[in-house]
Coordinates of C-alpha atoms in Angstrom, one line a residue:
X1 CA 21.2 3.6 10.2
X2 CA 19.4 6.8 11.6
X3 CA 15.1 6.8 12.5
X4 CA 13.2 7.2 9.6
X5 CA 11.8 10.8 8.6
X6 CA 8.7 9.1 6.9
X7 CA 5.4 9.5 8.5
X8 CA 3.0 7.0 8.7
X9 CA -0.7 6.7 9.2
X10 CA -2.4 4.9 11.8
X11 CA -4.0 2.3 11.4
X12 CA -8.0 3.8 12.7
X13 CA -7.4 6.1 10.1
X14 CA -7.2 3.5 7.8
X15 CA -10.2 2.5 9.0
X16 CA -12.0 5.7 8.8
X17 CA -10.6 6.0 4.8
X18 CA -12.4 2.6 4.3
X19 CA -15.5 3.5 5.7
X20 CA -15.2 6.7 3.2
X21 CA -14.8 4.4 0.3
X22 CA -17.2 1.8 0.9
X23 CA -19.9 4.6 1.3
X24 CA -18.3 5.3 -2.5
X25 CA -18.9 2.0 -3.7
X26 CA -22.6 1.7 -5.1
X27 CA -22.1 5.0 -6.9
X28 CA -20.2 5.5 -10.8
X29 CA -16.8 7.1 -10.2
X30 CA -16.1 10.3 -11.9
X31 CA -14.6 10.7 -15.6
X32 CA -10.9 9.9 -15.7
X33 CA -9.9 9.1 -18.7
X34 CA -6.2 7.5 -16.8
X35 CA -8.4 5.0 -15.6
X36 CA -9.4 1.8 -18.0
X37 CA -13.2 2.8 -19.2
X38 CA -12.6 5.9 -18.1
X39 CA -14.5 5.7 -14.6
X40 CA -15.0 3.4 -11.7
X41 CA -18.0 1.2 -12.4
X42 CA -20.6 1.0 -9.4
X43 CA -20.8 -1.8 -7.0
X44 CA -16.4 -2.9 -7.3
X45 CA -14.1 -1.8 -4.0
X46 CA -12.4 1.3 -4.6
X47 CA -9.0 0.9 -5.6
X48 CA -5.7 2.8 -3.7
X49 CA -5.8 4.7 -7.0
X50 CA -9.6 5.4 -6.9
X51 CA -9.4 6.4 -2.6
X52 CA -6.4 8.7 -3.9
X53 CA -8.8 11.0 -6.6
X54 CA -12.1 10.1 -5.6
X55 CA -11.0 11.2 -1.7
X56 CA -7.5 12.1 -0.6
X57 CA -6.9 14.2 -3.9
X58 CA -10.1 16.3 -3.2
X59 CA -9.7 17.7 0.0
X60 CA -6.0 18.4 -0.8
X61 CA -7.5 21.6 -3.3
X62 CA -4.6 23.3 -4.9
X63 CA -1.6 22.5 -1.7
X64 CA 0.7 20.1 -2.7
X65 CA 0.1 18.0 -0.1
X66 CA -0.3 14.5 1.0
X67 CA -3.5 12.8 3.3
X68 CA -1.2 12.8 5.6
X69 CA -0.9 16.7 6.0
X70 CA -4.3 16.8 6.3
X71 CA -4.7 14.4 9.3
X72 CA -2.0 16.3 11.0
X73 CA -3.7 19.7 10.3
X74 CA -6.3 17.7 12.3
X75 CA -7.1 19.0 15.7
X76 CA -7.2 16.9 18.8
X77 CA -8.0 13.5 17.7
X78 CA -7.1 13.5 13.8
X79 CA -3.8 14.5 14.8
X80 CA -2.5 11.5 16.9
X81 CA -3.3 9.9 13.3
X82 CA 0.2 10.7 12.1
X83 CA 3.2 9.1 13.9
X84 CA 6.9 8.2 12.6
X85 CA 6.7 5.3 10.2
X86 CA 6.7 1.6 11.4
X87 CA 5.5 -0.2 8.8
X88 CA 5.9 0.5 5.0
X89 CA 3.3 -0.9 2.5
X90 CA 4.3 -1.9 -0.5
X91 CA 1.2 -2.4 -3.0
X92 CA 0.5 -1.2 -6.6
X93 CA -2.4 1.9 -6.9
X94 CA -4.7 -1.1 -8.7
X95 CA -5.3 -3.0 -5.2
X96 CA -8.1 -2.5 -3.6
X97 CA -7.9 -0.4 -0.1
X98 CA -10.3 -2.8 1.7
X99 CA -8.4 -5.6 1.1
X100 CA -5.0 -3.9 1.8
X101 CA -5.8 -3.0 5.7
X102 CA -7.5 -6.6 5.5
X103 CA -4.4 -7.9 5.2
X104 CA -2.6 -5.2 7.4
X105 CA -5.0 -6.6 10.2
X106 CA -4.1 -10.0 9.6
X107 CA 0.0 -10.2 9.9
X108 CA -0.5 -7.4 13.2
X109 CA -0.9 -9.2 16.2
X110 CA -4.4 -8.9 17.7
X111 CA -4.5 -5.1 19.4
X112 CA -1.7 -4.2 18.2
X113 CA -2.6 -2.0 15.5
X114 CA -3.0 0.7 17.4
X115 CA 1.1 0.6 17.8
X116 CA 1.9 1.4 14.5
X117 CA 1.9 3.9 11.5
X118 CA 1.2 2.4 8.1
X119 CA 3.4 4.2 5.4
X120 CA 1.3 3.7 1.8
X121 CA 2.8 6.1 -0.8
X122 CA -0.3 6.9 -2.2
X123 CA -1.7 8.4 0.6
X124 CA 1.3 9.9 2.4
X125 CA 3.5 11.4 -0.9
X126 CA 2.5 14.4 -2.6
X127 CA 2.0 13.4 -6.4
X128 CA 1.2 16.0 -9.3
X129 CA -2.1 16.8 -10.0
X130 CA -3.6 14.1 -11.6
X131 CA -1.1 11.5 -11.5
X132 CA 1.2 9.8 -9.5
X133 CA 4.5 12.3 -9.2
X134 CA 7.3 11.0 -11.0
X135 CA 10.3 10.3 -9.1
X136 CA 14.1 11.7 -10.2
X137 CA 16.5 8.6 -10.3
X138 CA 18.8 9.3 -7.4
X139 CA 15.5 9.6 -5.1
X140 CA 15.2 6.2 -5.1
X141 CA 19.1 5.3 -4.0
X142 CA 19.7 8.2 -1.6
X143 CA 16.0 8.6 -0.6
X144 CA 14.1 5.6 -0.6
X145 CA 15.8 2.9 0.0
X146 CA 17.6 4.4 3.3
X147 CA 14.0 5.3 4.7
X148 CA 12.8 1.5 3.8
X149 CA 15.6 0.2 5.7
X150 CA 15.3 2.9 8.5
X151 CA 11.6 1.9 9.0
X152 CA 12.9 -1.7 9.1
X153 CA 9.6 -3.4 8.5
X154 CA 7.9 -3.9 5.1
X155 CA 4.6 -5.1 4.0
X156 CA 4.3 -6.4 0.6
X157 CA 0.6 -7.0 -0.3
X158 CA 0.1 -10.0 -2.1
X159 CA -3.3 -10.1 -4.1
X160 CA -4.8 -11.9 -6.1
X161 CA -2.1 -14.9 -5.1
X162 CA -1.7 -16.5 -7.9
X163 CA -0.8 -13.3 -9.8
X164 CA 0.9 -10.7 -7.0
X165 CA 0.7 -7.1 -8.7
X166 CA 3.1 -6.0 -6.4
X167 CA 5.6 -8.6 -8.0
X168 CA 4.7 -7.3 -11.3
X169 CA 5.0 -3.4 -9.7
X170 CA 9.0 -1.5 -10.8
X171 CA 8.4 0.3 -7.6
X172 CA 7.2 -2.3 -5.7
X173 CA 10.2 -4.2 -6.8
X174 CA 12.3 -2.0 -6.0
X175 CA 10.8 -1.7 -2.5
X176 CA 11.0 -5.3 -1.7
X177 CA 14.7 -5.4 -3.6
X178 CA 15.3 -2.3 -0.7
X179 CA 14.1 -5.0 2.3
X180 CA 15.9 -7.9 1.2
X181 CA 18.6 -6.8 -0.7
X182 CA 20.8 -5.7 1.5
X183 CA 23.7 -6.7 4.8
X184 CA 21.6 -9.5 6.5
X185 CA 22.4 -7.0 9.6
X186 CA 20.8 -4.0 7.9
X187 CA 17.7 -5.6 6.2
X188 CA 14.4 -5.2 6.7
X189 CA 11.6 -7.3 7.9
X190 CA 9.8 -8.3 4.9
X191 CA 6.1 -9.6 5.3
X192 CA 4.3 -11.0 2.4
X193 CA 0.4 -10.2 3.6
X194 CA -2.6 -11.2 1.8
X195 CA -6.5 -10.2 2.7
X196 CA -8.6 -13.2 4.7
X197 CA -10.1 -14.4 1.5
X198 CA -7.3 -15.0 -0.7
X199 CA -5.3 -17.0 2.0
X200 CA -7.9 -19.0 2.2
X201 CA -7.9 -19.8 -1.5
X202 CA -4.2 -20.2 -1.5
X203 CA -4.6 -23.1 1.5
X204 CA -7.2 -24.6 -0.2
X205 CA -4.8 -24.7 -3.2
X206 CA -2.0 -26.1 -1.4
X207 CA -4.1 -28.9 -0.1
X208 CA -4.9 -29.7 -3.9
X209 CA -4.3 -33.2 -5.2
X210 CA -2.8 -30.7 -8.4
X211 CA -0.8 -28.9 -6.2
X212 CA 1.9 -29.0 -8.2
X213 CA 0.2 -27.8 -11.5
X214 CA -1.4 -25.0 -9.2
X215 CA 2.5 -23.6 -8.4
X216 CA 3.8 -24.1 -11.7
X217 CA 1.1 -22.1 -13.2
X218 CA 1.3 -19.2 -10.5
X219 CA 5.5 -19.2 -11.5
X220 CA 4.3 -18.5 -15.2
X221 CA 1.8 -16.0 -14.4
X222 CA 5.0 -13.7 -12.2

């Protein structure tokens, strides 16, 4: 298989996006009625969904564009944001961004971050104006799953653990199905990450006197 054609984001950026949000986080969110209650309630971690129209969405005005077009219209600095892809994320829009590089952080060896190109759909496919852009059905055989494979690295987030949205995700399915699924030669590497906190909580659970009640329950919940 050929290098991939997706571009990434870096990981400081990811940084600098969390910063944005967090600064987000003690005020309401604006109306949407696609969201549950209609807006983002003050004081809860912005959501991939929420970053997306809240932020990226925003400074895209009317180009069809993606956050990463607008790092790499950048100059100087913004631009070495935006590299080929070397990791790709797999997480449903409901997780929380914070927790998501959290976790990034976590399964990247310490300074090596700065090595790699995160490839989160949210931020770095163009979707139509508000909502996510629906996807013909040979995009995802002739399209996505080649680039998966051709990145060769994916990250599935993981959160909460004993209910994975990302296991409960079609795309993220598909995504993981698109690591694992196929020639052991040609598959990529799968890496099931979770943020600081909820790994704790899943030791602490394994260490349980219940601990088998605790995994039966967590099969029943998937």
């Amino acid at each position: 298989r050929g290098p991939s054609i997706l571009r990434g984001v870096s990981f400081r950026a990811l940084q600098k996006l969390t910063a944005q949000a967090a600064e987000l986080r003690a005020t309401p969110g604006p109306d949407r009625p696609s969201r549950p209650g209609g807006r983002r309630a003050p004081g809860h971690d912005l959501t991939l969904e929420d970053v997306y129209f809240e932020i990226v969405e925003p400074g895209l005005g009317l180009m069809r564009a993606t956050y990463v077009d607008i790092l790499w219209s950048g100059i100087g600095p913004m631009a070495v944001d935006v590299g080929r892809a070397t990791a790709y994320v797999c997480s449903p829009w409901t997780c929380a961004l914070s927790d998501i590089v959290s976790a990034i952080e976590l399964v990247t060896p310490a300074g090596d971050q700065g090595h790699h190109y995160y490839y989160i759909p949210a931020l770095c496919e163009a979707h139509a104006p508000g909502r996510p852009h629906a996807r013909p059905t040979e995009w995802w055989e002739r399209h996505l799953r080649h680039e998966i494979l051709a990145v060769g690295r994916v990250i599935a987030f993981a959160s909460p653990w004993m209910e994975p949205g990302t296991f409960k995700s079609l795309r993220c399915l598909f995504e993981v199905d698109a690591a694992v699924a196929d020639d052991e030669d040609e598959a990529a590497e799968l890496i099931i990450a979770l943020p600081p906190r909820e790994r704790a909580e899943l030791y602490r659970a394994l260490a349980a006197p219940d601990r088998p009640n605790v995994l039966v329950d967590m099969s029943e919940r998937l």
